[in-house]
Amino acid sequence: MQLTGSEILIECLKEQGVDTVFGYPGGAILNVYDELYKHSDEITHILTSHEQGAAHGADGYARATGKVGVCFATSGPGATNLVTGIATAYMDSIPIVAITCNVGVSLLGKDSFQEIDIAGVTMPITKHNYIVKDVNDLADTIRKAFIIAKKGRPGPVLIDIPKDVTANKAEYQKETPKPLKALNQVSEAELATALKLIEECKKPYIFVGGGAILSDASKELVTFVRKVDAPVTDSLMGKGAFPGTDPLYTGMLGMHGTKTSNYGVSECDLLIVIGARFSDRVTGNAKKFASNAKILQFDIDPAEMDKNVLITAGVVGDIREVLGLLNERLSKQEHKEWIEKIMEYKGRFPLAYHPDVLTGPYVVEEIYRQTKGEALVVTEVGQHQMWAAQFYRYTKPRTFLTSGGLGTMGYGLGASLGAKKGRPDKIVVNIAGDGCFRMNMNEIATAVRHNIPIIQVVINNHVLGMVRQWQNLFYGQRYSATVLNDAVDFVKLAEAMGAVGIRAATQEEFREAFAKALTLGRPVVIDCQIDSDDKVWPMVAPGKAISEVFDEKDLEQGK
């Protein structure tokens, strides 16, 4: 059957089970949008306010569902506006396919109107990318892109299609996607070494990263934890892989991790690292990280072994498969005294905050109470992100969506729209600081336009909170370019874009505002006024070991 390139593109998306696309049209991609119009009953298009919102929307959809997210953009500035979103997905190993269109093949390389070499621009931030100059190659390229995005360590793929290719015709034959082939078998020698290390240790600690979520290994992880009999900590990306309500869970690790996790990892004799990449925000001073421990790492990507921290041994493979094999072979271990010591730490060093005023931690805990821990929480980047990681107890994977690797301010609102489209059954809350909200707050108009009932909570301290915290602690309180003390009214902005706006300055006002938001079924913006000098505790100073973690009391006592 002879079809145009645009028809082939839409048919291939339907082959892959794509039901939602996030995008913004323009001249070069008009043929694709004209074809998409004819299939609007099969593929929903979310017209975002900015292409960056489209990339984040595809990312949020992918994180929330486990499927590949898809975004569209036109040539030139449309394509370059996707770059931050593609880089965000790349750093966190999120499978998206970004489809851009370009000037015609004969105009490429001639500085034509709205021409950009987007394949060259995105080469360092994609798993792979393509420019399709022959319509006969288009269907196979799209199918390969989806395989690459999902296979092994996931990530973004970009396909750039010149406009004449979208109009030219080629033979199209429908194909059913084949199941992904299994990766190389897990090494028996690596498994044997791992078992030996686990069976010989006295003080194990388990550190869980985003790989456990990407491989859908939560069930196997819980079994593994019970068999090893070890406390569990996680990275920002690993939240929800192991239940945050479990007694063995000790909170996040690293710069804003709990004292319990930071002390425990510093004292353990075996650190078992599951799908985590030893980010500098986790390790602190890498030379002093887990210095008393042997390190056993499980990861699908062999490039992660010995990359940031030298390990004792590793097992390369899909996390779910590796844990499944270990669970079959590992006998039940017992570490009673070690667990008791860590639980004593947990009782001695709880997370705390000022109890009587409206604060970020209070807001997060109240969201947890009112949603009974069942919400899908999205964040921007900064203090509010850390509070959302610390004070909401995630019990299921794919319920905490955040930009961990790139730290993208402006990520959350677009991602929350994608998450809600992918998981309409979930209450979706995006938690932002006022600085982050300003970055992409135009996507509130998108939520209203498409009737996507997300709840946007703005932790408004009128400053760039995390940067100010560093300026306060390490830069002599010189608040250079971090004060946002202007006349912007987020409630009026929300109302101007067609959403509901509510302001809260006390705990009672926030309780009432959030309870109301849950009943409305509309996009809601809650502007929470908090103190400019509230800080995220505990903290590890840059360049220090995680064992040197300190909090507000330590600071007051001059420690």
Coordinates of C-alpha atoms in Angstrom, one line a residue:
M1 CA 0.0 0.0 0.0
Q2 CA 1.4 3.4 -1.1
L3 CA 1.3 6.0 1.7
T4 CA 2.9 9.4 2.2
G5 CA 5.6 9.9 4.8
S6 CA 3.1 11.5 7.1
E7 CA 0.7 8.7 6.8
I8 CA 3.5 6.2 7.4
L9 CA 4.5 8.1 10.6
I10 CA 1.0 8.0 12.0
E11 CA 0.5 4.3 11.1
C12 CA 3.8 3.4 12.8
L13 CA 2.9 5.3 15.9
K14 CA -0.4 3.3 16.0
E15 CA 1.6 0.1 15.5
Q16 CA 3.6 1.0 18.7
G17 CA 0.4 1.6 20.7
V18 CA 0.9 5.3 21.0
D19 CA -2.3 6.9 22.3
T20 CA -1.0 10.4 23.3
V21 CA 1.5 12.8 21.6
F22 CA 2.7 16.1 23.1
G23 CA 3.7 18.8 20.6
Y24 CA 3.5 22.2 18.9
P25 CA 3.0 22.6 15.1
G26 CA 4.9 24.7 12.6
G27 CA 5.5 25.0 8.9
A28 CA 7.9 22.0 8.5
I29 CA 5.7 19.6 10.3
L30 CA 2.4 20.7 8.8
N31 CA 2.0 17.6 6.7
V32 CA 2.3 15.4 9.9
Y33 CA -0.3 17.5 11.8
D34 CA -2.7 17.4 8.8
E35 CA -2.5 13.6 9.0
L36 CA -2.8 13.6 12.8
Y37 CA -6.0 15.5 12.4
K38 CA -7.5 12.5 10.6
H39 CA -6.6 10.2 13.4
S40 CA -7.7 12.3 16.4
D41 CA -10.0 9.6 17.6
E42 CA -7.0 7.2 17.9
I43 CA -4.1 9.5 19.0
T44 CA -4.7 12.4 21.4
H45 CA -2.6 15.4 20.7
I46 CA -1.8 17.7 23.7
L47 CA -1.0 21.2 22.4
T48 CA 1.5 22.5 24.9
S49 CA 2.3 26.2 25.4
H50 CA 6.0 25.7 24.6
E51 CA 7.9 22.8 23.0
Q52 CA 9.9 22.3 26.2
G53 CA 6.5 21.5 27.9
A54 CA 5.9 18.9 25.2
A55 CA 9.2 17.1 25.8
H56 CA 8.6 17.1 29.6
G57 CA 5.0 15.9 28.9
A58 CA 6.4 12.9 27.0
D59 CA 8.9 12.3 29.8
G60 CA 6.2 12.4 32.5
Y61 CA 4.0 10.1 30.5
A62 CA 6.8 7.6 30.1
R63 CA 7.8 7.7 33.8
A64 CA 4.2 7.3 35.0
T65 CA 3.3 4.5 32.6
G66 CA 6.5 2.7 31.7
K67 CA 5.7 3.2 28.0
V68 CA 7.6 5.3 25.5
G69 CA 6.5 8.9 25.5
V70 CA 6.3 10.8 22.2
C71 CA 6.6 14.5 21.3
F72 CA 6.5 16.5 18.1
A73 CA 8.1 19.8 17.1
T74 CA 8.8 21.7 14.0
S75 CA 12.1 22.7 12.6
G76 CA 14.6 25.3 13.9
P77 CA 13.5 26.9 17.2
G78 CA 10.7 24.4 17.6
A79 CA 13.3 21.6 17.6
T80 CA 15.8 23.4 19.7
N81 CA 13.1 24.1 22.3
L82 CA 12.9 20.3 22.9
V83 CA 16.6 20.1 23.8
T84 CA 16.3 20.6 27.6
G85 CA 13.5 18.1 27.8
I86 CA 15.5 15.5 25.8
A87 CA 18.6 16.1 28.0
T88 CA 16.4 15.6 31.1
A89 CA 15.2 12.3 29.8
Y90 CA 18.7 11.2 28.8
M91 CA 20.2 11.9 32.3
D92 CA 17.4 9.9 34.0
S93 CA 17.3 7.1 31.4
I94 CA 13.7 7.8 30.3
P95 CA 12.4 6.3 27.0
I96 CA 11.0 9.0 24.8
V97 CA 10.9 9.4 21.0
A98 CA 11.1 13.0 19.8
I99 CA 10.0 13.6 16.2
T100 CA 11.0 16.8 14.5
C101 CA 10.6 17.9 10.9
N102 CA 13.1 19.9 9.0
V103 CA 13.4 21.9 5.7
G104 CA 13.3 19.8 2.5
V105 CA 16.3 17.6 1.6
S106 CA 17.5 20.0 -1.1
L107 CA 17.5 22.9 1.4
L108 CA 19.5 21.1 4.1
G109 CA 22.9 22.7 4.9
K110 CA 22.0 26.0 3.2
D111 CA 21.0 28.0 6.3
S112 CA 17.4 27.9 5.1
F113 CA 14.6 29.5 7.0
Q114 CA 14.2 27.7 10.4
E115 CA 16.8 25.1 9.5
I116 CA 18.9 23.6 12.3
D117 CA 21.0 20.4 12.4
I118 CA 18.9 19.0 15.3
A119 CA 20.5 15.6 14.9
G120 CA 23.9 17.2 15.5
V121 CA 22.7 19.3 18.3
T122 CA 21.2 16.3 20.2
M123 CA 23.8 13.7 19.5
P124 CA 25.4 13.9 23.0
I125 CA 21.9 13.7 24.7
T126 CA 20.2 10.9 22.9
K127 CA 20.8 7.1 22.8
H128 CA 20.6 7.5 19.1
N129 CA 19.2 9.9 16.5
Y130 CA 18.3 9.8 12.8
I131 CA 17.7 12.2 9.9
V132 CA 15.5 10.3 7.4
K133 CA 16.2 11.6 3.9
D134 CA 14.4 8.8 2.0
V135 CA 10.7 8.0 2.7
N136 CA 11.5 4.3 2.0
D137 CA 13.5 4.3 5.2
L138 CA 11.0 6.0 7.4
A139 CA 8.9 3.0 8.7
D140 CA 12.0 1.0 9.7
T141 CA 13.6 4.0 11.3
I142 CA 10.5 4.7 13.5
R143 CA 10.3 1.0 14.6
K144 CA 14.0 1.0 15.4
A145 CA 13.7 4.2 17.4
F146 CA 11.1 2.6 19.7
I147 CA 13.2 -0.5 20.2
I148 CA 16.3 1.6 21.0
A149 CA 14.3 3.8 23.4
K150 CA 13.1 0.8 25.4
K151 CA 15.9 -1.7 25.2
G152 CA 18.6 -2.2 27.8
R153 CA 19.2 1.1 29.6
P154 CA 16.3 3.2 28.3
G155 CA 16.7 6.7 26.9
P156 CA 15.5 9.3 24.3
V157 CA 15.7 8.9 20.6
L158 CA 15.2 11.7 18.0
I159 CA 13.9 11.3 14.5
D160 CA 14.3 14.3 12.2
I161 CA 12.2 14.2 8.9
P162 CA 12.6 16.7 6.1
K163 CA 9.3 18.2 4.9
D164 CA 9.4 16.7 1.5
V165 CA 9.9 13.2 3.0
T166 CA 6.6 13.7 4.9
A167 CA 5.0 14.3 1.5
N168 CA 6.7 11.7 -0.7
K169 CA 5.2 8.2 -1.0
A170 CA 6.5 4.7 -0.3
E171 CA 5.2 1.2 0.2
Y172 CA 3.9 0.6 3.7
Q173 CA 3.2 -2.8 5.3
K174 CA 1.9 -3.0 8.8
E175 CA 4.0 -4.8 11.3
T176 CA 3.3 -6.0 14.8
P177 CA 6.1 -5.0 17.3
K178 CA 8.1 -8.0 18.3
P179 CA 9.0 -8.6 22.0
L180 CA 12.3 -7.1 22.9
K181 CA 15.1 -9.7 22.8
A182 CA 16.7 -10.5 26.1
L183 CA 20.1 -9.0 26.8
N184 CA 23.1 -11.2 27.3
Q185 CA 22.7 -13.7 30.1
V186 CA 23.8 -12.8 33.6
S187 CA 27.3 -14.1 34.3
E188 CA 27.3 -17.1 36.7
A189 CA 30.7 -16.1 38.0
E190 CA 29.4 -12.6 38.9
L191 CA 26.4 -14.1 40.6
A192 CA 28.6 -16.5 42.6
T193 CA 30.8 -13.6 43.7
A194 CA 27.8 -11.6 44.7
L195 CA 26.4 -14.4 46.8
K196 CA 29.7 -14.9 48.5
L197 CA 29.9 -11.3 49.5
I198 CA 26.4 -11.2 50.8
E199 CA 26.8 -14.4 52.8
E200 CA 30.1 -13.3 54.4
C201 CA 29.1 -9.8 55.4
K202 CA 27.9 -8.8 58.9
K203 CA 26.6 -5.2 58.3
P204 CA 25.0 -5.0 54.9
Y205 CA 23.2 -1.9 53.6
I206 CA 21.1 -1.8 50.4
F207 CA 21.1 1.3 48.2
V208 CA 18.3 1.5 45.6
G209 CA 18.4 3.7 42.5
G210 CA 16.2 4.4 39.5
G211 CA 17.2 1.3 37.7
A212 CA 15.0 -0.8 40.0
I213 CA 12.0 1.2 38.9
L214 CA 12.9 1.2 35.2
S215 CA 13.2 -2.6 35.3
D216 CA 9.9 -3.1 37.2
A217 CA 11.8 -4.9 39.9
S218 CA 10.0 -3.8 43.1
K219 CA 8.5 -7.2 43.9
E220 CA 11.9 -8.9 43.5
L221 CA 13.6 -6.1 45.5
V222 CA 11.3 -6.6 48.5
T223 CA 12.0 -10.3 48.5
F224 CA 15.8 -9.6 48.2
V225 CA 15.7 -7.2 51.2
R226 CA 14.0 -9.8 53.4
K227 CA 16.5 -12.4 52.4
V228 CA 19.6 -10.2 53.0
D229 CA 18.0 -8.8 56.2
A230 CA 19.4 -5.3 55.6
P231 CA 18.3 -1.7 56.0
V232 CA 17.4 0.1 52.8
T233 CA 18.2 3.6 51.5
D234 CA 17.5 5.1 48.1
S235 CA 18.4 7.9 45.7
L236 CA 16.0 10.5 44.4
M237 CA 15.3 8.4 41.4
G238 CA 14.8 5.2 43.4
K239 CA 11.9 6.4 45.5
G240 CA 9.0 4.0 45.6
A241 CA 10.9 1.0 44.4
F242 CA 11.0 -0.1 48.1
P243 CA 8.1 1.0 50.3
G244 CA 8.9 4.1 52.2
T245 CA 6.6 2.8 55.0
D246 CA 8.6 -0.3 55.6
P247 CA 10.5 -0.5 59.0
L248 CA 13.7 -1.3 57.2
Y249 CA 13.6 1.9 55.1
T250 CA 15.8 4.6 56.5
G251 CA 15.3 7.5 54.1
M252 CA 17.2 9.0 51.3
L253 CA 21.0 8.9 51.0
G254 CA 23.4 11.8 50.3
M255 CA 23.5 15.6 50.4
H256 CA 20.0 15.9 51.9
G257 CA 19.7 12.3 53.0
T258 CA 18.8 11.3 56.5
K259 CA 21.5 11.0 59.2
T260 CA 20.5 7.4 59.6
S261 CA 21.2 6.5 56.0
N262 CA 24.4 8.6 55.8
Y263 CA 25.8 7.2 59.0
G264 CA 24.7 3.6 58.2
V265 CA 26.2 3.5 54.8
S266 CA 29.4 5.0 56.2
E267 CA 29.6 2.2 58.8
C268 CA 28.4 -0.8 56.8
D269 CA 30.8 -3.6 55.7
L270 CA 28.9 -4.3 52.4
L271 CA 27.0 -1.8 50.4
I272 CA 24.7 -3.4 47.8
V273 CA 23.9 -0.9 45.1
I274 CA 20.9 -1.7 42.9
G275 CA 20.4 0.3 39.8
A276 CA 22.1 3.5 41.0
R277 CA 25.0 5.4 39.4
F278 CA 26.8 7.0 42.4
S279 CA 25.8 10.6 41.6
D280 CA 28.0 13.2 43.3
R281 CA 24.9 14.4 45.2
V282 CA 24.7 10.9 46.8
T283 CA 28.4 10.2 47.4
G284 CA 29.6 13.5 48.7
N285 CA 33.4 13.2 48.7
A286 CA 33.7 10.0 46.6
K287 CA 37.1 9.1 48.1
K288 CA 35.5 8.8 51.5
F289 CA 32.2 7.2 50.4
A290 CA 31.4 3.9 52.2
S291 CA 35.1 3.7 53.1
N292 CA 34.5 0.8 55.5
A293 CA 32.6 -1.3 53.0
K294 CA 33.0 -3.6 50.2
I295 CA 30.8 -2.4 47.3
L296 CA 28.6 -4.7 45.3
Q297 CA 26.9 -3.1 42.3
F298 CA 24.0 -4.4 40.1
D299 CA 23.4 -2.5 36.9
I300 CA 22.3 -3.0 33.3
D301 CA 24.9 -0.7 32.0
P302 CA 28.5 -2.0 32.3
A303 CA 29.8 1.5 31.8
E304 CA 28.5 2.4 35.3
M305 CA 30.9 -0.1 36.9
D306 CA 33.9 1.7 38.5
K307 CA 32.8 5.0 36.8
N308 CA 32.3 7.3 39.8
V309 CA 33.2 4.9 42.7
L310 CA 35.5 1.9 42.6
I311 CA 33.6 -1.2 43.4
T312 CA 34.6 -4.6 44.8
A313 CA 32.3 -6.6 42.5
G314 CA 29.5 -6.1 40.1
V315 CA 26.7 -8.0 38.3
V316 CA 25.8 -6.7 34.9
G317 CA 22.2 -7.3 33.9
D318 CA 18.6 -6.3 34.1
I319 CA 17.8 -5.6 37.7
R320 CA 14.7 -7.7 37.9
E321 CA 16.5 -10.7 36.4
V322 CA 19.6 -10.3 38.6
L323 CA 17.5 -10.1 41.8
G324 CA 15.3 -13.0 40.7
L325 CA 18.4 -15.2 40.2
L326 CA 19.9 -14.1 43.5
N327 CA 16.6 -14.7 45.4
E328 CA 16.5 -18.3 44.1
R329 CA 20.0 -19.0 45.4
L330 CA 20.3 -16.9 48.5
S331 CA 19.5 -18.5 51.9
K332 CA 17.9 -16.3 54.5
Q333 CA 20.5 -14.1 56.3
E334 CA 20.2 -12.6 59.7
H335 CA 21.8 -9.4 61.0
K336 CA 19.9 -8.7 64.2
E337 CA 22.5 -6.6 66.0
W338 CA 23.2 -4.4 62.9
I339 CA 19.5 -3.8 62.2
E340 CA 19.0 -2.8 65.9
K341 CA 21.8 -0.3 65.7
I342 CA 20.4 1.3 62.5
M343 CA 16.9 1.4 64.1
E344 CA 18.4 3.1 67.1
Y345 CA 19.8 5.7 64.7
K346 CA 16.4 6.0 63.0
G347 CA 14.7 6.7 66.4
R348 CA 17.4 9.2 67.4
F349 CA 17.6 11.2 64.1
P350 CA 14.1 11.7 62.8
L351 CA 13.3 14.3 60.1
A352 CA 11.8 17.3 61.8
Y353 CA 10.5 20.8 61.0
H354 CA 9.0 23.8 62.8
P355 CA 5.6 22.6 63.9
D356 CA 3.4 25.8 64.1
V357 CA 3.8 27.6 60.9
L358 CA 3.3 26.8 57.2
T359 CA 6.5 25.2 55.8
G360 CA 7.4 23.1 52.9
P361 CA 7.6 19.9 54.9
Y362 CA 4.2 20.6 56.4
V363 CA 2.7 21.1 53.0
V364 CA 4.2 17.8 51.7
E365 CA 3.0 15.8 54.8
E366 CA -0.5 17.3 54.5
I367 CA -0.6 16.2 50.8
Y368 CA 0.4 12.8 52.0
R369 CA -2.3 12.7 54.6
Q370 CA -5.1 13.9 52.4
T371 CA -4.1 11.6 49.5
K372 CA -3.5 8.7 51.8
G373 CA -0.1 8.2 50.2
E374 CA -1.7 7.3 46.8
A375 CA -1.0 10.4 44.8
L376 CA 1.4 10.6 41.9
V377 CA 3.8 13.4 43.0
V378 CA 5.8 15.4 40.5
T379 CA 8.3 18.1 41.4
E380 CA 10.4 20.9 39.9
V381 CA 14.0 21.3 41.3
G382 CA 15.2 22.8 44.6
Q383 CA 14.2 22.9 48.2
H384 CA 10.6 21.8 47.5
Q385 CA 12.0 18.8 45.6
M386 CA 14.0 17.6 48.6
W387 CA 11.1 18.1 51.0
A388 CA 8.9 16.1 48.6
A389 CA 11.5 13.3 48.7
Q390 CA 11.9 13.4 52.4
F391 CA 8.3 13.8 53.8
Y392 CA 6.1 11.9 51.4
R393 CA 6.3 8.2 51.9
Y394 CA 6.3 6.5 48.5
T395 CA 5.1 2.9 48.6
K396 CA 4.9 2.2 44.8
P397 CA 7.2 2.7 41.9
R398 CA 6.4 5.4 39.3
T399 CA 4.7 7.6 41.8
F400 CA 7.5 10.2 42.3
L401 CA 8.5 12.0 39.1
T402 CA 11.4 14.4 39.3
S403 CA 14.4 15.6 37.3
G404 CA 17.3 13.9 39.2
G405 CA 20.3 14.0 36.8
L406 CA 19.9 17.3 35.0
G407 CA 18.0 19.1 37.8
T408 CA 15.7 20.9 35.3
M409 CA 13.8 23.8 36.8
G410 CA 10.5 24.0 34.8
Y411 CA 10.3 20.2 34.4
G412 CA 7.4 19.4 36.7
L413 CA 4.4 21.1 35.3
G414 CA 4.8 19.7 31.8
A415 CA 5.6 16.3 33.3
S416 CA 2.6 16.4 35.5
L417 CA 0.3 16.9 32.4
G418 CA 2.0 13.8 30.8
A419 CA 1.6 11.8 34.0
K420 CA -2.1 12.6 34.4
K421 CA -2.8 11.7 30.7
G422 CA -0.9 8.4 31.2
R423 CA -2.5 7.7 34.6
P424 CA -5.9 9.4 34.7
D425 CA -6.9 7.3 37.7
K426 CA -4.2 9.0 39.9
I427 CA -4.4 12.3 41.8
V428 CA -1.5 14.2 40.2
V429 CA 0.2 16.9 42.3
N430 CA 3.1 19.0 41.0
I431 CA 5.1 20.6 43.8
A432 CA 7.1 23.7 42.7
G433 CA 9.1 26.5 44.1
D434 CA 8.1 30.0 42.9
G435 CA 11.3 30.3 40.9
C436 CA 10.6 27.0 39.1
F437 CA 6.9 27.8 38.6
R438 CA 7.9 31.0 36.7
M439 CA 9.9 28.9 34.2
N440 CA 7.0 27.1 32.6
M441 CA 3.9 28.3 34.3
N442 CA 2.4 28.9 30.9
E443 CA 1.5 25.2 30.9
I444 CA -1.3 25.9 33.3
A445 CA -3.1 27.2 30.1
T446 CA -2.4 23.8 28.6
A447 CA -4.0 22.0 31.6
V448 CA -7.1 24.2 31.2
R449 CA -7.2 23.9 27.4
H450 CA -7.2 20.1 27.6
N451 CA -9.1 19.9 31.0
I452 CA -6.3 18.0 32.7
P453 CA -7.1 18.3 36.4
I454 CA -3.6 18.5 38.0
I455 CA -3.0 20.2 41.3
Q456 CA -0.2 22.7 41.2
V457 CA 1.3 23.5 44.7
V458 CA 3.7 26.5 44.7
I459 CA 6.0 26.6 47.8
N460 CA 6.4 30.4 47.5
N461 CA 9.3 31.8 49.6
H462 CA 9.9 34.8 47.2
V463 CA 13.5 33.6 46.6
L464 CA 15.5 31.0 44.8
G465 CA 15.4 28.8 47.9
M466 CA 18.1 26.3 47.4
V467 CA 20.6 28.7 45.9
R468 CA 19.8 31.1 48.8
Q469 CA 20.4 28.3 51.3
W470 CA 23.9 27.8 49.9
Q471 CA 24.5 31.6 49.9
N472 CA 23.4 31.7 53.5
L473 CA 25.6 28.8 54.7
F474 CA 28.6 29.1 52.4
Y475 CA 28.7 32.6 50.8
G476 CA 28.5 34.9 53.7
Q477 CA 24.8 35.7 53.2
R478 CA 25.4 37.5 50.0
Y479 CA 22.1 37.0 48.2
S480 CA 23.2 37.7 44.7
A481 CA 20.3 37.5 42.2
T482 CA 18.2 35.1 44.3
V483 CA 15.5 37.5 45.7
L484 CA 12.2 37.3 43.8
N485 CA 10.4 39.9 45.8
D486 CA 8.2 41.4 43.2
A487 CA 4.5 41.9 42.5
V488 CA 3.7 38.7 40.7
D489 CA 0.4 37.2 42.0
F490 CA 0.2 33.5 41.2
V491 CA -3.5 33.4 42.2
K492 CA -4.4 36.0 39.6
L493 CA -2.2 34.4 37.0
A494 CA -4.0 31.0 37.6
E495 CA -7.4 32.7 37.2
A496 CA -6.2 34.6 34.1
M497 CA -5.3 31.2 32.5
G498 CA -8.7 29.7 33.4
A499 CA -7.6 27.7 36.5
V500 CA -8.6 28.0 40.1
G501 CA -6.2 30.0 42.2
I502 CA -6.0 29.8 46.0
R503 CA -3.6 31.4 48.4
A504 CA -2.6 29.8 51.8
A505 CA -0.4 31.4 54.4
T506 CA -1.2 29.2 57.4
Q507 CA -1.5 25.4 58.0
E508 CA -5.2 25.6 58.3
E509 CA -5.5 27.6 55.1
F510 CA -3.5 25.0 53.2
R511 CA -5.5 22.1 54.7
E512 CA -8.7 23.7 53.4
A513 CA -7.2 24.7 50.1
F514 CA -5.9 21.2 49.2
A515 CA -9.1 19.5 50.4
K516 CA -11.1 21.8 48.1
A517 CA -8.7 21.2 45.2
L518 CA -9.3 17.4 45.5
T519 CA -13.0 18.0 44.9
L520 CA -13.0 20.3 42.0
G521 CA -11.8 18.1 39.0
R522 CA -10.1 21.2 37.5
P523 CA -6.6 22.5 37.3
V524 CA -5.9 24.3 40.6
V525 CA -2.9 26.4 41.7
I526 CA -2.3 26.8 45.4
D527 CA 0.1 29.6 46.4
C528 CA 1.7 28.6 49.7
Q529 CA 3.5 31.5 51.4
I530 CA 6.5 30.3 53.5
D531 CA 9.5 32.0 55.1
S532 CA 12.4 32.9 52.8
D533 CA 15.0 31.4 55.1
D534 CA 13.4 27.9 55.6
K535 CA 16.1 25.3 54.8
V536 CA 16.4 21.7 53.8
W537 CA 17.8 19.6 56.7
P538 CA 20.0 17.5 57.1
M539 CA 22.7 18.6 54.7
V540 CA 26.2 17.6 53.7
A541 CA 28.5 20.5 52.7
P542 CA 30.0 20.3 49.3
G543 CA 33.2 18.3 49.2
K544 CA 32.6 16.7 52.6
A545 CA 32.0 13.0 53.4
I546 CA 28.3 12.0 53.9
S547 CA 29.3 11.0 57.4
E548 CA 29.7 14.7 58.1
V549 CA 26.0 15.4 57.6
F550 CA 24.6 18.2 59.8
D551 CA 21.3 19.7 60.7
E552 CA 19.9 22.9 62.3
K553 CA 20.7 21.8 65.8
D554 CA 24.3 21.0 64.9
L555 CA 24.7 24.4 63.4
E556 CA 23.2 26.1 66.6
Q557 CA 25.6 24.1 68.7
G558 CA 28.6 25.0 66.6
K559 CA 29.3 21.5 65.4

